[in-house]
XYZ file of C-alpha atoms in Angstrom:
525
model
C 0.022 0.035 -0.052
C 1.325 3.421 -0.915
C 1.301 5.992 1.901
C 1.786 9.813 1.186
C 3.557 10.009 4.408
C 5.801 7.034 3.865
C 9.657 7.203 3.909
C 11.518 8.523 0.924
C 13.632 6.384 -1.105
C 17.335 6.245 -0.289
C 20.320 4.893 -2.138
C 20.816 2.198 0.401
C 17.261 1.062 -0.139
C 18.343 -0.323 -3.589
C 22.022 -1.088 -3.316
C 25.004 0.383 -1.623
C 26.759 0.539 -4.933
C 24.437 2.782 -6.476
C 25.707 6.354 -6.835
C 22.834 8.913 -7.321
C 23.719 11.759 -9.435
C 24.274 14.862 -7.325
C 21.679 17.649 -7.608
C 22.650 20.454 -9.657
C 23.418 23.735 -7.940
C 20.312 25.575 -7.123
C 18.256 22.620 -8.094
C 15.311 22.242 -5.615
C 14.264 18.704 -4.555
C 11.000 17.261 -5.429
C 8.408 18.242 -3.077
C 6.915 14.711 -2.991
C 8.639 11.810 -1.185
C 8.285 8.348 -2.782
C 7.642 5.065 -1.022
C 10.159 2.514 -0.371
C 9.239 -1.097 -0.985
C 11.088 -4.029 0.459
C 10.566 -5.954 -2.711
C 12.046 -3.394 -4.980
C 15.242 -3.205 -2.861
C 15.479 -6.915 -2.542
C 14.824 -7.444 -6.211
C 17.803 -5.368 -7.447
C 20.231 -6.003 -4.558
C 22.190 -8.874 -6.397
C 21.884 -7.696 -9.973
C 21.818 -10.358 -12.499
C 25.235 -11.974 -12.250
C 25.420 -15.676 -11.188
C 27.755 -14.693 -8.380
C 25.450 -11.992 -7.184
C 27.734 -9.134 -7.926
C 27.101 -6.178 -9.961
C 28.892 -6.008 -13.222
C 31.797 -3.576 -13.847
C 30.691 -0.015 -14.310
C 34.036 1.323 -15.638
C 32.621 2.050 -19.062
C 29.075 2.991 -17.937
C 27.090 5.374 -19.921
C 27.730 8.919 -19.147
C 25.138 10.518 -16.793
C 23.803 13.751 -18.461
C 24.316 16.736 -16.395
C 22.878 20.229 -16.775
C 23.944 22.630 -13.987
C 21.302 25.233 -14.883
C 18.478 22.759 -14.980
C 15.578 23.523 -12.524
C 12.718 21.412 -14.131
C 13.888 17.945 -13.956
C 14.399 15.208 -11.333
C 17.199 12.647 -11.882
C 16.397 8.975 -11.010
C 19.226 6.450 -11.059
C 18.638 3.461 -13.407
C 18.540 0.264 -11.431
C 19.800 -2.239 -13.869
C 22.962 -4.135 -14.678
C 24.780 -3.236 -17.844
C 24.570 -6.730 -19.199
C 22.478 -6.538 -22.374
C 19.293 -8.620 -22.906
C 20.935 -9.952 -26.127
C 23.680 -11.840 -24.243
C 21.497 -14.900 -23.745
C 20.805 -15.027 -27.496
C 24.392 -15.008 -28.432
C 24.970 -18.479 -27.159
C 21.372 -19.854 -26.799
C 18.839 -18.965 -29.380
C 15.848 -19.340 -27.233
C 12.715 -17.469 -28.391
C 11.149 -17.299 -25.037
C 13.605 -16.228 -22.406
C 12.306 -15.805 -18.921
C 10.460 -12.493 -18.301
C 12.206 -12.332 -14.941
C 15.644 -12.381 -16.578
C 14.557 -9.829 -19.256
C 13.504 -7.285 -16.632
C 16.675 -7.761 -14.482
C 18.935 -6.672 -17.292
C 17.020 -3.641 -18.636
C 19.333 -0.548 -18.034
C 22.731 0.535 -17.891
C 23.765 0.559 -14.227
C 24.537 4.100 -12.860
C 22.912 6.142 -15.783
C 20.320 8.634 -14.850
C 16.764 8.941 -16.077
C 15.790 12.507 -15.921
C 11.991 13.156 -15.445
C 10.041 16.390 -15.559
C 9.539 17.973 -12.195
C 5.927 18.538 -10.875
C 3.906 20.584 -11.492
C 3.903 19.618 -15.128
C 4.220 22.475 -17.433
C 2.487 20.926 -20.595
C 2.157 22.902 -23.756
C -0.828 20.708 -24.480
C -4.307 21.799 -23.952
C -7.015 19.671 -22.201
C -9.433 17.589 -24.322
C -12.765 19.330 -24.469
C -16.120 18.453 -26.163
C -17.240 21.629 -28.102
C -20.912 20.749 -28.091
C -20.859 20.184 -24.211
C -18.778 23.308 -23.613
C -21.118 25.507 -25.791
C -24.113 24.152 -23.731
C -22.446 25.060 -20.481
C -21.621 28.489 -21.663
C -25.367 29.157 -22.790
C -26.569 27.773 -19.557
C -24.237 30.103 -17.634
C -25.496 33.094 -19.561
C -29.163 32.080 -18.763
C -28.546 31.552 -15.117
C -27.019 35.199 -14.779
C -29.402 37.469 -12.830
C -28.449 40.968 -11.875
C -27.555 41.213 -8.329
C -28.287 37.664 -7.819
C -26.063 34.423 -7.575
C -26.090 32.257 -10.637
C -28.699 29.382 -10.569
C -26.895 26.034 -9.772
C -27.998 23.105 -11.829
C -30.126 20.649 -9.765
C -27.506 17.852 -9.929
C -24.794 20.015 -8.655
C -27.081 20.923 -5.676
C -27.814 17.210 -4.926
C -24.369 16.196 -5.339
C -23.185 18.766 -2.820
C -25.770 17.892 -0.357
C -25.175 14.131 -0.650
C -21.325 14.631 -0.161
C -22.032 16.932 2.939
C -24.087 14.105 4.423
C -21.599 11.262 3.625
C -18.449 13.242 4.236
C -16.786 10.120 5.628
C -17.208 8.318 2.334
C -16.038 11.281 0.493
C -12.921 11.565 2.428
C -12.257 7.767 1.697
C -13.023 8.345 -2.007
C -10.452 11.069 -2.184
C -7.848 8.856 -0.593
C -7.767 6.400 -3.405
C -6.653 6.643 -6.982
C -6.498 4.279 -9.943
C -3.664 3.965 -12.542
C -4.776 2.409 -15.795
C -2.817 0.687 -18.438
C -4.676 1.335 -21.798
C -4.072 -1.469 -24.381
C -5.487 -4.689 -23.152
C -7.439 -3.003 -20.248
C -9.571 -0.254 -21.674
C -9.174 -0.834 -25.458
C -7.728 -3.276 -28.031
C -6.163 -0.758 -30.577
C -9.095 1.498 -31.710
C -11.707 -1.146 -30.437
C -13.373 -0.352 -27.127
C -13.557 -2.843 -24.316
C -17.033 -2.194 -23.073
C -16.161 -2.364 -19.299
C -13.744 0.372 -19.973
C -16.358 3.022 -20.599
C -18.393 1.762 -17.696
C -15.446 2.279 -15.386
C -14.689 5.707 -16.638
C -18.348 6.676 -16.415
C -18.285 5.648 -12.828
C -15.063 7.290 -11.820
C -16.085 10.603 -13.612
C -18.982 10.866 -11.227
C -21.660 8.315 -12.255
C -21.599 6.848 -8.616
C -23.375 7.112 -5.200
C -21.515 10.257 -4.283
C -21.494 11.977 -7.627
C -17.780 12.395 -6.714
C -14.846 12.192 -9.295
C -12.396 9.487 -8.059
C -8.752 10.294 -9.176
C -7.358 8.277 -12.011
C -4.621 8.418 -14.496
C -3.561 6.596 -17.538
C 0.065 5.114 -17.594
C 0.862 3.262 -20.902
C 3.858 1.823 -22.623
C 2.030 2.968 -25.793
C 3.791 5.685 -27.806
C 4.150 7.411 -31.168
C 1.803 10.303 -31.048
C 1.700 13.708 -29.246
C -0.338 13.503 -26.022
C -3.222 15.659 -27.235
C -3.735 13.584 -30.377
C -3.694 10.319 -28.230
C -6.083 11.707 -25.724
C -8.445 12.960 -28.362
C -8.429 9.492 -29.835
C -9.005 7.776 -26.525
C -11.807 10.288 -25.580
C -13.831 9.313 -28.597
C -13.110 5.518 -28.203
C -13.944 5.640 -24.478
C -16.806 8.154 -24.732
C -15.307 10.026 -21.706
C -12.946 13.033 -21.417
C -9.224 12.271 -21.050
C -7.124 15.071 -20.166
C -3.473 15.385 -21.130
C -2.570 16.157 -17.536
C -3.714 12.723 -16.477
C -2.058 10.845 -19.276
C 1.442 9.412 -19.495
C 2.813 7.614 -22.424
C 5.998 5.791 -22.315
C 7.899 8.833 -23.973
C 6.167 11.457 -21.829
C 8.795 11.584 -19.162
C 11.522 11.765 -21.902
C 10.498 15.448 -22.367
C 13.103 16.041 -19.634
C 15.882 15.048 -21.863
C 15.395 18.111 -24.002
C 17.289 19.980 -21.318
C 20.294 17.746 -21.802
C 20.768 17.233 -25.559
C 20.705 19.601 -28.499
C 20.800 17.441 -31.666
C 19.021 14.101 -31.527
C 18.056 11.201 -33.822
C 14.349 10.329 -33.237
C 13.377 6.936 -34.240
C 9.998 5.070 -34.602
C 6.265 5.894 -35.188
C 4.202 6.492 -38.231
C 5.427 9.183 -40.651
C 6.707 12.223 -38.863
C 4.585 11.954 -35.758
C 7.542 11.352 -33.419
C 9.245 14.482 -34.815
C 6.116 16.361 -33.840
C 6.390 14.881 -30.253
C 9.973 15.838 -29.890
C 9.311 19.276 -31.118
C 6.510 19.715 -28.483
C 8.856 18.362 -25.801
C 11.325 21.213 -26.544
C 14.121 19.267 -28.451
C 15.966 21.952 -30.579
C 17.469 19.965 -33.470
C 15.509 16.879 -34.329
C 16.679 14.355 -37.063
C 14.623 11.360 -38.321
C 15.902 8.378 -40.338
C 14.146 9.752 -43.489
C 16.342 12.937 -43.324
C 19.451 10.778 -43.399
C 18.248 8.646 -46.286
C 17.168 11.670 -48.313
C 20.784 12.907 -47.795
C 22.466 9.654 -48.934
C 20.254 6.730 -50.113
C 23.091 4.326 -50.015
C 23.172 4.124 -46.395
C 20.082 1.995 -46.372
C 20.676 -0.327 -49.347
C 17.274 -2.226 -48.931
C 15.203 0.787 -48.644
C 12.765 1.939 -51.491
C 12.670 5.574 -51.035
C 9.655 7.268 -52.629
C 9.347 10.770 -54.161
C 6.767 11.702 -51.504
C 9.157 10.708 -48.676
C 11.917 12.673 -50.260
C 9.803 15.752 -50.504
C 8.850 15.665 -46.845
C 12.274 14.940 -45.583
C 14.911 17.466 -44.277
C 18.279 16.393 -45.686
C 21.541 18.228 -44.996
C 25.126 17.246 -44.986
C 25.073 14.854 -42.062
C 28.852 14.338 -42.276
C 29.272 17.688 -40.738
C 26.583 17.049 -37.931
C 27.269 15.658 -34.525
C 24.334 13.887 -33.143
C 24.280 13.934 -29.345
C 21.912 11.150 -28.513
C 19.632 8.563 -30.104
C 15.886 8.457 -28.966
C 13.694 5.504 -29.838
C 10.288 7.027 -29.099
C 8.236 4.278 -30.570
C 8.155 0.868 -32.643
C 10.097 0.944 -35.630
C 8.266 0.859 -38.971
C 11.431 -0.104 -40.878
C 13.839 -2.324 -38.925
C 16.438 -2.562 -41.575
C 16.921 1.087 -42.143
C 16.571 2.264 -38.644
C 18.893 -0.466 -37.218
C 21.476 0.322 -39.926
C 21.527 4.024 -39.070
C 21.522 3.409 -35.320
C 24.479 1.056 -35.633
C 26.389 3.568 -37.830
C 25.984 6.115 -35.125
C 26.734 3.680 -32.338
C 30.229 3.071 -33.727
C 30.897 6.588 -35.058
C 33.256 9.248 -33.659
C 31.042 11.241 -31.318
C 27.973 10.731 -33.278
C 28.994 11.860 -36.731
C 27.852 9.735 -39.725
C 30.588 8.491 -42.058
C 33.137 8.195 -39.333
C 34.293 5.134 -37.350
C 35.579 5.579 -33.879
C 39.030 4.282 -32.851
C 37.303 3.145 -29.531
C 33.513 2.930 -30.129
C 32.765 2.051 -26.639
C 34.252 5.133 -25.039
C 32.984 7.555 -27.849
C 29.601 5.948 -28.073
C 26.686 8.369 -27.879
C 23.821 7.503 -25.565
C 20.709 5.608 -26.823
C 17.382 5.863 -24.938
C 14.263 3.633 -25.554
C 10.930 4.789 -24.369
C 9.809 1.357 -23.174
C 10.895 -2.272 -23.005
C 7.850 -4.452 -23.613
C 8.504 -7.621 -25.694
C 4.805 -8.044 -26.515
C 1.870 -5.641 -26.980
C -1.882 -6.468 -27.128
C -3.426 -5.286 -30.444
C -6.633 -6.080 -32.287
C -4.952 -9.188 -33.473
C -5.981 -12.240 -31.434
C -2.344 -12.919 -30.265
C -0.116 -10.107 -28.756
C 2.415 -8.629 -31.361
C 6.133 -7.948 -30.877
C 6.906 -4.480 -29.544
C 9.732 -2.114 -28.884
C 11.461 -4.526 -26.687
C 12.009 -6.989 -29.772
C 13.605 -4.224 -31.643
C 15.862 -3.323 -28.852
C 16.963 -6.918 -28.216
C 17.737 -7.358 -32.057
C 19.702 -4.184 -31.953
C 21.825 -5.320 -28.902
C 22.442 -8.587 -30.578
C 23.816 -6.817 -33.635
C 25.938 -4.394 -31.518
C 27.470 -7.192 -29.506
C 28.149 -9.362 -32.629
C 29.789 -6.256 -34.298
C 31.888 -4.940 -31.382
C 32.022 -7.838 -28.903
C 30.726 -5.690 -25.993
C 27.142 -5.277 -24.567
C 25.279 -2.263 -25.516
C 24.637 0.105 -22.684
C 21.385 1.827 -22.998
C 18.618 3.473 -20.900
C 15.069 2.320 -21.033
C 12.064 4.407 -19.717
C 8.637 2.993 -19.446
C 6.957 0.381 -17.068
C 8.368 -1.187 -14.873
C 11.202 1.351 -14.506
C 11.264 3.371 -11.270
C 11.482 6.654 -12.921
C 8.035 6.020 -14.628
C 6.456 5.318 -11.179
C 8.094 8.451 -9.660
C 6.683 10.463 -12.538
C 3.291 8.932 -12.056
C 3.321 10.032 -8.452
C 3.885 13.571 -9.607
C 1.118 13.427 -12.061
C -1.385 11.788 -9.640
C -0.677 14.697 -7.007
C -1.043 17.319 -9.607
C -4.362 15.725 -10.797
C -5.672 15.662 -7.328
C -5.002 19.415 -7.081
C -7.101 19.824 -10.238
C -9.948 17.652 -9.073
C -10.136 18.248 -5.464
C -7.699 21.160 -4.640
C -5.459 18.835 -2.607
C -2.027 18.407 -3.990
C -1.161 15.092 -2.514
C -0.697 11.497 -3.213
C -3.625 9.264 -2.010
C -2.738 6.452 0.252
C -4.479 3.733 -1.804
C -3.373 3.341 -5.299
C -4.486 0.698 -7.665
C -2.556 -0.285 -10.772
C -5.003 -2.085 -13.328
C -2.949 -3.815 -15.994
C -2.852 -6.835 -18.395
C 0.841 -7.454 -18.666
C 2.445 -9.085 -15.569
C 6.065 -8.265 -16.757
C 5.479 -4.457 -16.787
C 2.193 -3.309 -15.239
C 2.166 -5.739 -12.404
C 5.787 -6.230 -11.390
C 6.335 -2.396 -11.507
C 3.289 -1.737 -9.387
C 4.218 -4.494 -6.967
C 7.770 -3.192 -6.498
C 6.593 0.376 -5.991
C 4.029 -0.574 -3.324
C 0.791 -0.084 -5.275
C -2.119 -2.451 -5.145
C -1.976 -4.341 -8.356
C -4.820 -5.886 -10.389
C -4.234 -8.201 -13.282
C -7.073 -8.522 -15.910
C -7.685 -11.206 -18.473
C -8.496 -8.834 -21.448
C -4.968 -8.425 -22.817
C -1.525 -10.093 -22.593
C -2.341 -12.260 -19.517
C -4.254 -15.381 -20.379
C -2.984 -17.705 -17.736
C -4.253 -19.442 -14.749
C -5.258 -18.250 -11.285
C -2.285 -15.693 -11.229
C 0.893 -15.104 -12.970
C 3.527 -17.327 -11.495
C 6.579 -15.015 -11.700
C 4.814 -11.635 -11.138
C 1.537 -12.275 -9.276
C -0.858 -9.389 -8.764
C -1.081 -8.658 -5.150
C -4.745 -7.538 -5.123
C -6.047 -10.186 -7.323
C -6.850 -11.392 -11.020
C -10.150 -10.277 -12.529
C -11.941 -10.949 -15.661
C -12.011 -7.214 -16.776
C -11.350 -3.746 -15.595
C -14.900 -3.241 -14.337
C -14.519 -6.327 -11.906
C -11.146 -4.935 -10.719
C -12.239 -1.465 -10.059
C -15.462 -2.143 -8.233
C -13.628 -4.584 -6.076
C -11.249 -2.035 -5.008
C -14.135 0.452 -4.440
C -15.817 -2.024 -2.213
C -12.701 -2.559 -0.233
C -12.056 1.178 0.245
C -15.592 2.623 0.406
C -17.619 -0.300 1.731
C -19.669 -3.125 0.302
C -22.750 -0.831 0.271
C -21.171 1.659 -2.165
C -23.283 2.235 -5.310
C -21.818 2.445 -8.674
C -24.483 4.582 -10.336
C -25.784 8.159 -9.505
C -29.605 8.593 -9.097
C -31.072 12.037 -9.538
C -34.005 10.711 -7.295
C -31.743 10.498 -4.383
C -32.973 12.300 -1.163
C -30.130 13.765 0.856
C -32.540 14.097 3.844
C -32.343 10.169 3.904
C -28.595 10.300 3.915
C -28.330 9.704 0.151
C -29.646 6.162 0.168
C -33.121 6.517 -1.216
C -33.377 5.025 -4.678
C -29.646 4.637 -5.091
C -28.940 2.036 -7.634
C -26.258 -0.749 -7.167
């Protein structure tokens, strides 16, 4: 259980060897403390070496530093530098243990900067024009000279019910839900019906008429947050605000303070370039720009006139690329892997060069998430960004003889959960004017290797649903959900609400309710 007043994380909680990057001069610490969990500490204490020792960190990835930065928090990566591809170089198993995969995700000692709360988004909230227009008209009609505006009947009833049931209101404000999206609320662009039911209830269609805090935490990526929330709002038939929404690459906006010229990889068309621009990156290159400059760099690519016309070529033999950002799934493995490999063995990120010591001169590479599988509209989960990364690691090791050091964001990485805490507290302020982290947080997910293991290690209550990746028995054997396994998201959320608010809590609002009778008359279960 996650307590707002719980102790903050300390280096010793994870490993005595971890060296947290020092705060930059003048950099205020985050206002929120984050909960230590015994399982997280224990999980990473021995690294993933057979002898229980951490691997050498002599050639670890350089930690980005920005003395003038005031808008980011640096979270140390808690992974050994051994690459996931190591097991493939000697044993070509197609299904390595999920446990081993997550134990070797990040370069030990690297830092994952995340944005500091409050989140200063350049993206506006999702609104429904017809509803907003109706509210404006109603407001005009209710204006009476010298008199207060007329309140809608429901608002009066809700206020009275909440006054009468203040104890339940307090409990409702002390819980929050964190939803994975794909496989929990939707399958691609197709609604899971229980997803709409849940959001209707959490957005006020309940006994108290109260909005119960909830955010969305997905390893999905590839679009600007506003475009994704608008899409989700239409599918779920409920408003989804950008300020309660975290994609796998959302925390990577913090990296704009550390790197100037970056290669951004993945996604459809140029949508990830648009994402990077909104995050504040100054000089953004995508693979199409490089192919337009020199088509021979990708010998198997058929480059169309339309792609050439939309690209931004220049002489990349004179450009130093500071870092590689894989924001989303690659749409062209051959081209993207070739260009990334060229940069990883280059001299300080300059194409057309080969470094004398590619390890020490290697530029950093960041991945927005590490999921191997992702639920889609296809009946079986499809390979995701993690598969691309493992393939790249195998290529790099075969080419250089050393493991590729890299940093991976997304679930189940600690930085993603710290950032989620910041967003939950900020969203609590928006809903209820209380900028704090509720004590009872429930993670609803379908992937045991990311949603559940991350939530468990962070001290959240975890609920595993059977509408996505997980199709197993009573619970996942390696990463069991600590609150339970449920048929769908509705069953998970209502079970959590009953635990926190009582078995008598009703999951639908009724305008016939009579506050004089303590809000119980005609309430519908």
